[in-house]
C-alpha cells in the first residue's frame, strides 16, 4: 500500500512537530511522525480487511446452517451481519478517502 503525502501535510506535520516536540532534530522527528502515521494507517486497513474476511466466513457458516436455526442462532446471524456491514462500510469509506487523496 502506497501513500501520497501532500506538501500541505508535510508543512503541517513540521509545524506541529516544532510546536510540540521542540529539539534540534525536528526534521527527523517530523519524518518519523509521518512514517509512524502511515504505518498505523496501513495496519488499521489490513486489520479491518482481515476482520471483514473473518466475519464473511462466519456469516457464510451461519447461512449454511440457516435451515436448522433456533431464534437465538438467528439473532446471532443478524448481529454478525450488522457488524459486518458496519465494518465494511467504514473500511470502504476509508479506502475511498485514501484513493481520493492519492488522486489529489
PDB file of C-alpha atoms in Angstrom:
ATOM      1  CA  UNK A   1       0.000   0.000   0.000  1.00  0.00           C
ATOM      2  CA  UNK A   2       1.413   3.345  -1.012  1.00  0.00           C
ATOM      3  CA  UNK A   3       0.558   6.719   0.444  1.00  0.00           C
ATOM      4  CA  UNK A   4       0.629  10.068  -1.254  1.00  0.00           C
ATOM      5  CA  UNK A   5       1.634  12.718   1.246  1.00  0.00           C
ATOM      6  CA  UNK A   6       0.686  16.217   0.179  1.00  0.00           C
ATOM      7  CA  UNK A   7       3.009  19.173   0.665  1.00  0.00           C
ATOM      8  CA  UNK A   8       0.447  20.759   2.955  1.00  0.00           C
ATOM      9  CA  UNK A   9       0.511  17.657   5.165  1.00  0.00           C
ATOM     10  CA  UNK A  10       4.307  17.849   5.380  1.00  0.00           C
ATOM     11  CA  UNK A  11       4.249  21.540   6.260  1.00  0.00           C
ATOM     12  CA  UNK A  12       1.547  20.954   8.872  1.00  0.00           C
ATOM     13  CA  UNK A  13       3.421  17.994  10.361  1.00  0.00           C
ATOM     14  CA  UNK A  14       6.627  20.041  10.539  1.00  0.00           C
ATOM     15  CA  UNK A  15       4.802  22.897  12.269  1.00  0.00           C
ATOM     16  CA  UNK A  16       3.155  20.592  14.790  1.00  0.00           C
ATOM     17  CA  UNK A  17       6.420  18.773  15.441  1.00  0.00           C
ATOM     18  CA  UNK A  18       8.210  22.072  16.100  1.00  0.00           C
ATOM     19  CA  UNK A  19       5.406  23.160  18.365  1.00  0.00           C
ATOM     20  CA  UNK A  20       5.022  20.002  20.441  1.00  0.00           C
ATOM     21  CA  UNK A  21       8.423  18.304  20.136  1.00  0.00           C
ATOM     22  CA  UNK A  22      10.939  21.158  20.111  1.00  0.00           C
ATOM     23  CA  UNK A  23      14.509  19.970  19.645  1.00  0.00           C
ATOM     24  CA  UNK A  24      17.374  20.348  17.185  1.00  0.00           C
ATOM     25  CA  UNK A  25      16.402  17.118  15.391  1.00  0.00           C
ATOM     26  CA  UNK A  26      12.951  18.348  14.463  1.00  0.00           C
ATOM     27  CA  UNK A  27      13.132  17.419  10.734  1.00  0.00           C
ATOM     28  CA  UNK A  28      13.959  13.839  11.685  1.00  0.00           C
ATOM     29  CA  UNK A  29      11.114  13.833  14.225  1.00  0.00           C
ATOM     30  CA  UNK A  30       8.717  15.071  11.535  1.00  0.00           C
ATOM     31  CA  UNK A  31       9.744  12.279   9.176  1.00  0.00           C
ATOM     32  CA  UNK A  32       9.457   9.722  11.986  1.00  0.00           C
ATOM     33  CA  UNK A  33       5.986  11.016  12.829  1.00  0.00           C
ATOM     34  CA  UNK A  34       4.808  10.753   9.213  1.00  0.00           C
ATOM     35  CA  UNK A  35       6.274   7.245   8.866  1.00  0.00           C
ATOM     36  CA  UNK A  36       4.512   6.169  12.053  1.00  0.00           C
ATOM     37  CA  UNK A  37       1.178   7.580  10.859  1.00  0.00           C
ATOM     38  CA  UNK A  38       1.493   5.761   7.528  1.00  0.00           C
ATOM     39  CA  UNK A  39       2.413   2.523   9.306  1.00  0.00           C
ATOM     40  CA  UNK A  40      -0.553   2.811  11.674  1.00  0.00           C
ATOM     41  CA  UNK A  41      -2.945   3.548   8.805  1.00  0.00           C
ATOM     42  CA  UNK A  42      -1.675   0.563   6.831  1.00  0.00           C
ATOM     43  CA  UNK A  43      -2.028  -1.729   9.868  1.00  0.00           C
ATOM     44  CA  UNK A  44      -5.550  -0.480  10.548  1.00  0.00           C
ATOM     45  CA  UNK A  45      -6.614  -1.072   6.946  1.00  0.00           C
ATOM     46  CA  UNK A  46      -5.044  -4.564   6.963  1.00  0.00           C
ATOM     47  CA  UNK A  47      -6.709  -5.451  10.264  1.00  0.00           C
ATOM     48  CA  UNK A  48     -10.093  -4.237   9.041  1.00  0.00           C
ATOM     49  CA  UNK A  49      -9.695  -6.265   5.861  1.00  0.00           C
ATOM     50  CA  UNK A  50      -8.877  -9.384   7.904  1.00  0.00           C
ATOM     51  CA  UNK A  51     -11.838  -8.734  10.202  1.00  0.00           C
ATOM     52  CA  UNK A  52     -14.127  -8.413   7.175  1.00  0.00           C
ATOM     53  CA  UNK A  53     -12.857 -11.762   5.860  1.00  0.00           C
ATOM     54  CA  UNK A  54     -13.418 -13.404   9.264  1.00  0.00           C
ATOM     55  CA  UNK A  55     -16.940 -12.022   9.548  1.00  0.00           C
ATOM     56  CA  UNK A  56     -17.804 -13.030   5.984  1.00  0.00           C
ATOM     57  CA  UNK A  57     -16.610 -16.562   6.713  1.00  0.00           C
ATOM     58  CA  UNK A  58     -18.621 -16.665   9.936  1.00  0.00           C
ATOM     59  CA  UNK A  59     -21.683 -15.289   8.139  1.00  0.00           C
ATOM     60  CA  UNK A  60     -21.280 -17.910   5.423  1.00  0.00           C
ATOM     61  CA  UNK A  61     -21.030 -20.707   8.001  1.00  0.00           C
ATOM     62  CA  UNK A  62     -24.137 -19.451   9.758  1.00  0.00           C
ATOM     63  CA  UNK A  63     -26.004 -19.115   6.464  1.00  0.00           C
ATOM     64  CA  UNK A  64     -25.181 -22.764   5.707  1.00  0.00           C
ATOM     65  CA  UNK A  65     -26.927 -23.746   8.943  1.00  0.00           C
ATOM     66  CA  UNK A  66     -29.875 -21.410   8.426  1.00  0.00           C
ATOM     67  CA  UNK A  67     -32.353 -24.239   7.865  1.00  0.00           C
ATOM     68  CA  UNK A  68     -31.851 -25.520  11.420  1.00  0.00           C
ATOM     69  CA  UNK A  69     -31.678 -22.224  13.224  1.00  0.00           C
ATOM     70  CA  UNK A  70     -33.244 -21.526  16.554  1.00  0.00           C
ATOM     71  CA  UNK A  71     -34.276 -17.992  17.442  1.00  0.00           C
ATOM     72  CA  UNK A  72     -31.032 -17.452  19.376  1.00  0.00           C
ATOM     73  CA  UNK A  73     -28.880 -18.526  16.436  1.00  0.00           C
ATOM     74  CA  UNK A  74     -30.972 -16.386  14.105  1.00  0.00           C
ATOM     75  CA  UNK A  75     -30.253 -13.358  16.314  1.00  0.00           C
ATOM     76  CA  UNK A  76     -26.524 -14.181  16.248  1.00  0.00           C
ATOM     77  CA  UNK A  77     -26.631 -14.280  12.456  1.00  0.00           C
ATOM     78  CA  UNK A  78     -28.401 -10.937  12.287  1.00  0.00           C
ATOM     79  CA  UNK A  79     -25.889  -9.381  14.703  1.00  0.00           C
ATOM     80  CA  UNK A  80     -22.906 -10.701  12.716  1.00  0.00           C
ATOM     81  CA  UNK A  81     -24.476  -9.359   9.532  1.00  0.00           C
ATOM     82  CA  UNK A  82     -24.980  -5.923  11.083  1.00  0.00           C
ATOM     83  CA  UNK A  83     -21.419  -5.844  12.437  1.00  0.00           C
ATOM     84  CA  UNK A  84     -20.046  -6.949   9.081  1.00  0.00           C
ATOM     85  CA  UNK A  85     -21.995  -4.283   7.209  1.00  0.00           C
ATOM     86  CA  UNK A  86     -20.803  -1.567   9.601  1.00  0.00           C
ATOM     87  CA  UNK A  87     -17.148  -2.596   9.381  1.00  0.00           C
ATOM     88  CA  UNK A  88     -17.336  -2.978   5.593  1.00  0.00           C
ATOM     89  CA  UNK A  89     -18.937   0.434   5.293  1.00  0.00           C
ATOM     90  CA  UNK A  90     -16.207   2.070   7.391  1.00  0.00           C
ATOM     91  CA  UNK A  91     -13.492   0.175   5.527  1.00  0.00           C
ATOM     92  CA  UNK A  92     -14.747   1.185   2.097  1.00  0.00           C
ATOM     93  CA  UNK A  93     -15.243   4.810   3.168  1.00  0.00           C
ATOM     94  CA  UNK A  94     -11.657   4.988   4.439  1.00  0.00           C
ATOM     95  CA  UNK A  95     -10.391   3.233   1.331  1.00  0.00           C
ATOM     96  CA  UNK A  96     -12.316   5.664  -0.893  1.00  0.00           C
ATOM     97  CA  UNK A  97     -10.944   8.610   1.091  1.00  0.00           C
ATOM     98  CA  UNK A  98      -7.371   7.322   0.695  1.00  0.00           C
ATOM     99  CA  UNK A  99      -7.929   6.829  -3.044  1.00  0.00           C
ATOM    100  CA  UNK A 100      -9.247  10.392  -3.342  1.00  0.00           C
ATOM    101  CA  UNK A 101      -6.135  11.654  -1.570  1.00  0.00           C
ATOM    102  CA  UNK A 102      -3.958   9.594  -3.920  1.00  0.00           C
ATOM    103  CA  UNK A 103      -5.625  11.188  -6.935  1.00  0.00           C
ATOM    104  CA  UNK A 104      -5.474  14.691  -5.500  1.00  0.00           C
TER     105      UNK A 104
END
